[in-house]
mmCIF file of C-alpha atoms in Angstrom:
data_model
loop_
_atom_site.group_PDB
_atom_site.id
_atom_site.type_symbol
_atom_site.label_atom_id
_atom_site.label_comp_id
_atom_site.label_asym_id
_atom_site.label_seq_id
_atom_site.Cartn_x
_atom_site.Cartn_y
_atom_site.Cartn_z
ATOM 1 C CA MET Z 1 -0.049 0.019 0.105
ATOM 2 C CA ASP Z 2 2.981 2.225 -0.078
ATOM 3 C CA ASP Z 3 1.939 3.426 -3.494
ATOM 4 C CA MET Z 4 -1.282 5.000 -2.378
ATOM 5 C CA ARG Z 5 -0.623 8.855 -1.925
ATOM 6 C CA GLY Z 6 -4.243 9.464 -0.377
ATOM 7 C CA GLY Z 7 -5.467 9.314 2.883
ATOM 8 C CA LEU Z 8 -7.413 6.211 3.931
ATOM 9 C CA LEU Z 9 -11.142 6.638 4.212
ATOM 10 C CA GLY Z 10 -12.232 3.118 5.194
ATOM 11 C CA VAL Z 11 -11.331 -0.464 5.136
ATOM 12 C CA TRP Z 12 -13.810 -3.410 5.053
ATOM 13 C CA ARG Z 13 -12.923 -7.136 5.422
ATOM 14 C CA VAL Z 14 -14.953 -10.189 5.171
ATOM 15 C CA ASP Z 15 -17.539 -10.072 7.962
ATOM 16 C CA ARG Z 16 -17.024 -11.943 11.315
ATOM 17 C CA SER Z 17 -18.431 -15.105 10.475
ATOM 18 C CA GLY Z 18 -16.419 -15.398 7.221
ATOM 19 C CA ARG Z 19 -13.294 -14.665 9.353
ATOM 20 C CA VAL Z 20 -14.162 -17.144 12.041
ATOM 21 C CA LYS Z 21 -14.874 -19.655 9.231
ATOM 22 C CA GLY Z 22 -11.325 -18.991 7.600
ATOM 23 C CA LEU Z 23 -9.502 -19.312 11.122
ATOM 24 C CA ALA Z 24 -11.333 -22.577 11.796
ATOM 25 C CA LEU Z 25 -10.393 -23.821 8.259
ATOM 26 C CA ALA Z 26 -6.709 -23.301 9.172
ATOM 27 C CA ALA Z 27 -6.840 -24.277 12.857
ATOM 28 C CA ILE Z 28 -8.697 -27.478 12.805
ATOM 29 C CA PRO Z 29 -5.927 -28.969 10.640
ATOM 30 C CA ALA Z 30 -3.366 -27.320 12.518
ATOM 31 C CA CYS Z 31 -4.588 -29.096 15.854
ATOM 32 C CA ALA Z 32 -4.602 -32.441 13.877
ATOM 33 C CA ALA Z 33 -0.800 -31.770 12.880
ATOM 34 C CA ALA Z 34 0.145 -30.923 16.312
ATOM 35 C CA SER Z 35 -1.364 -34.067 17.639
ATOM 36 C CA ALA Z 36 0.544 -36.112 14.840
ATOM 37 C CA TRP Z 37 3.610 -34.600 15.807
ATOM 38 C CA LEU Z 38 2.977 -35.261 19.533
ATOM 39 C CA SER Z 39 2.316 -38.782 18.729
ATOM 40 C CA ALA Z 40 5.515 -39.114 16.632
ATOM 41 C CA LEU Z 41 7.425 -37.715 19.545
ATOM 42 C CA PHE Z 42 6.168 -40.750 21.667
ATOM 43 C CA HIS Z 43 6.152 -43.420 18.771
ATOM 44 C CA ARG Z 44 9.647 -42.673 16.912
ATOM 45 C CA ASP Z 45 8.778 -44.678 13.903
ATOM 46 C CA ALA Z 46 8.739 -43.802 10.137
ATOM 47 C CA GLN Z 47 4.945 -44.198 9.992
ATOM 48 C CA HIS Z 48 4.363 -41.631 12.638
ATOM 49 C CA VAL Z 49 6.818 -39.138 11.340
ATOM 50 C CA SER Z 50 5.346 -39.369 7.756
ATOM 51 C CA SER Z 51 1.864 -38.926 8.785
ATOM 52 C CA ALA Z 52 2.781 -35.942 11.015
ATOM 53 C CA GLY Z 53 4.789 -34.660 7.920
ATOM 54 C CA ALA Z 54 1.759 -35.151 5.792
ATOM 55 C CA MET Z 55 -0.736 -33.619 8.093
ATOM 56 C CA THR Z 56 1.753 -30.583 8.163
ATOM 57 C CA GLY Z 57 1.464 -30.197 4.518
ATOM 58 C CA ILE Z 58 -2.223 -30.421 4.687
ATOM 59 C CA THR Z 59 -2.430 -27.738 7.350
ATOM 60 C CA LEU Z 60 -0.216 -25.427 5.299
ATOM 61 C CA GLY Z 61 -2.521 -25.899 2.164
ATOM 62 C CA PHE Z 62 -5.854 -25.429 4.275
ATOM 63 C CA GLY Z 63 -4.105 -22.274 5.954
ATOM 64 C CA LEU Z 64 -3.073 -20.648 2.683
ATOM 65 C CA PHE Z 65 -6.447 -21.378 1.045
ATOM 66 C CA ALA Z 66 -8.139 -19.869 4.041
ATOM 67 C CA TRP Z 67 -5.803 -16.651 4.097
ATOM 68 C CA TRP Z 68 -5.886 -16.367 0.377
ATOM 69 C CA ASN Z 69 -9.894 -16.814 0.036
ATOM 70 C CA LEU Z 70 -11.042 -15.232 3.148
ATOM 71 C CA LEU Z 71 -8.642 -13.271 5.444
ATOM 72 C CA ARG Z 72 -6.931 -11.322 2.983
ATOM 73 C CA VAL Z 73 -9.993 -10.110 1.054
ATOM 74 C CA ARG Z 74 -10.616 -6.374 1.713
ATOM 75 C CA LEU Z 75 -11.915 -3.181 0.288
ATOM 76 C CA GLU Z 76 -9.939 0.006 0.816
ATOM 77 C CA LEU Z 77 -11.123 3.485 0.163
ATOM 78 C CA THR Z 78 -8.595 6.240 -0.211
ATOM 79 C CA THR Z 79 -8.911 9.692 -1.356
ATOM 80 C CA GLU Z 80 -7.406 8.702 -4.921
ATOM 81 C CA PHE Z 81 -8.202 5.181 -5.403
ATOM 82 C CA ILE Z 82 -10.687 2.138 -4.500
ATOM 83 C CA VAL Z 83 -8.532 -0.926 -3.748
ATOM 84 C CA MET Z 84 -10.281 -4.245 -4.004
ATOM 85 C CA VAL Z 85 -8.524 -7.029 -2.834
ATOM 86 C CA ASN Z 86 -10.304 -10.214 -3.995
ATOM 87 C CA PRO Z 87 -9.371 -14.003 -4.213
ATOM 88 C CA TRP Z 88 -8.244 -13.728 -7.583
ATOM 89 C CA GLY Z 89 -6.355 -10.357 -7.601
ATOM 90 C CA THR Z 90 -6.222 -6.730 -6.549
ATOM 91 C CA GLN Z 91 -7.804 -4.122 -8.683
ATOM 92 C CA ARG Z 92 -7.094 -0.480 -8.181
ATOM 93 C CA LEU Z 93 -9.742 1.910 -9.512
ATOM 94 C CA ALA Z 94 -9.361 5.676 -9.660
ATOM 95 C CA TRP Z 95 -12.270 7.483 -8.344
ATOM 96 C CA SER Z 96 -12.481 9.606 -11.858
ATOM 97 C CA ARG Z 97 -13.388 6.321 -13.580
ATOM 98 C CA VAL Z 98 -16.361 5.551 -11.079
ATOM 99 C CA SER Z 99 -19.810 6.637 -11.976
ATOM 100 C CA ALA Z 100 -21.876 4.749 -9.337
ATOM 101 C CA VAL Z 101 -21.867 2.075 -6.594
ATOM 102 C CA SER Z 102 -24.453 -0.699 -5.969
ATOM 103 C CA LEU Z 103 -24.768 -3.692 -3.509
ATOM 104 C CA GLY Z 104 -24.919 -6.981 -5.410
ATOM 105 C CA ASN Z 105 -25.271 -10.689 -3.743
ATOM 106 C CA TRP Z 106 -21.416 -10.738 -4.017
ATOM 107 C CA GLY Z 107 -20.368 -7.513 -2.618
ATOM 108 C CA ALA Z 108 -19.993 -3.880 -3.408
ATOM 109 C CA GLN Z 109 -20.083 -3.316 -7.272
ATOM 110 C CA PHE Z 110 -18.368 -0.213 -8.629
ATOM 111 C CA HIS Z 111 -19.658 0.832 -11.932
ATOM 112 C CA THR Z 112 -17.397 2.675 -14.328
ATOM 113 C CA SER Z 113 -18.267 5.432 -16.773
ATOM 114 C CA ASP Z 114 -17.235 2.944 -19.553
ATOM 115 C CA GLY Z 115 -19.810 0.338 -18.519
ATOM 116 C CA PHE Z 116 -17.695 -2.041 -16.600
ATOM 117 C CA LYS Z 117 -18.499 -3.291 -13.007
ATOM 118 C CA TYR Z 118 -15.877 -4.295 -10.382
ATOM 119 C CA THR Z 119 -17.024 -6.266 -7.491
ATOM 120 C CA ALA Z 120 -15.507 -5.910 -4.000
ATOM 121 C CA TYR Z 121 -16.080 -9.367 -2.404
ATOM 122 C CA ALA Z 122 -15.150 -7.899 1.103
ATOM 123 C CA LEU Z 123 -18.721 -6.983 1.475
ATOM 124 C CA SER Z 124 -20.044 -10.298 1.046
ATOM 125 C CA ASP Z 125 -20.235 -13.364 3.240
ATOM 126 C CA LEU Z 126 -18.172 -15.396 0.796
ATOM 127 C CA ALA Z 127 -19.583 -18.790 2.546
ATOM 128 C CA SER Z 128 -23.146 -18.075 1.822
ATOM 129 C CA GLY Z 129 -23.272 -15.129 -0.551
ATOM 130 C CA THR Z 130 -25.495 -12.944 1.908
ATOM 131 C CA ARG Z 131 -25.682 -9.427 1.261
ATOM 132 C CA GLN Z 132 -24.088 -6.899 3.716
ATOM 133 C CA ASP Z 133 -26.588 -4.004 3.838
ATOM 134 C CA GLU Z 134 -25.435 -2.251 7.014
ATOM 135 C CA ARG Z 135 -21.739 -2.372 5.841
ATOM 136 C CA PHE Z 136 -22.560 -0.960 2.427
ATOM 137 C CA ALA Z 137 -24.139 1.788 3.913
ATOM 138 C CA ASP Z 138 -20.870 3.368 4.936
ATOM 139 C CA VAL Z 139 -19.303 2.510 1.546
ATOM 140 C CA ARG Z 140 -22.261 4.422 -0.248
ATOM 141 C CA ARG Z 141 -21.885 7.464 1.770
ATOM 142 C CA ILE Z 142 -18.174 7.612 1.174
ATOM 143 C CA THR Z 143 -18.375 6.893 -2.339
ATOM 144 C CA GLU Z 144 -21.297 9.458 -2.879
ATOM 145 C CA ALA Z 145 -19.339 11.859 -1.136
ATOM 146 C CA GLN Z 146 -16.136 11.324 -3.261
ATOM 147 C CA LEU Z 147 -18.215 11.329 -6.432
ATOM 148 C CA LEU Z 148 -20.055 14.452 -5.621
ATOM 149 C CA HIS Z 149 -17.306 16.638 -4.148
ATOM 150 C CA GLY Z 150 -14.037 14.634 -4.254
ATOM 151 C CA HIS Z 151 -13.895 14.427 -0.331
ATOM 152 C CA PRO Z 152 -15.507 12.232 2.243
ATOM 153 C CA LEU Z 153 -18.365 13.359 4.473
#
């Protein structure tokens, strides 16, 4: 975020239930891996050590998946850009390109003057696709102020 010159207006992440699911997705295999390594300490044979190693690999995979898809996802509004960090990539959208904002089933949708829509998945519960009307009200307020006056309310 060092390349952002403007001030930060707001940051939204996946809601609490999504973050809890992401943490559980990472923590449950981690507990199993810890248990496997504890078992390998008491039973020092190749089978227990290889099981613990395999469980560690699985834990790393689940942890990376949870972080990439739920825990790192966010929407940042700065005075110059809209930054949408989604599971498949990061989009930086200048305010000058934005014409409107709406709320879809998968998050805030920023409409551009050339007809494209960019969705910020941080305003959705990624596991169930439910809408985030209450959190969207803050995004809409800031967006409308930026579009009308070039500064937040």
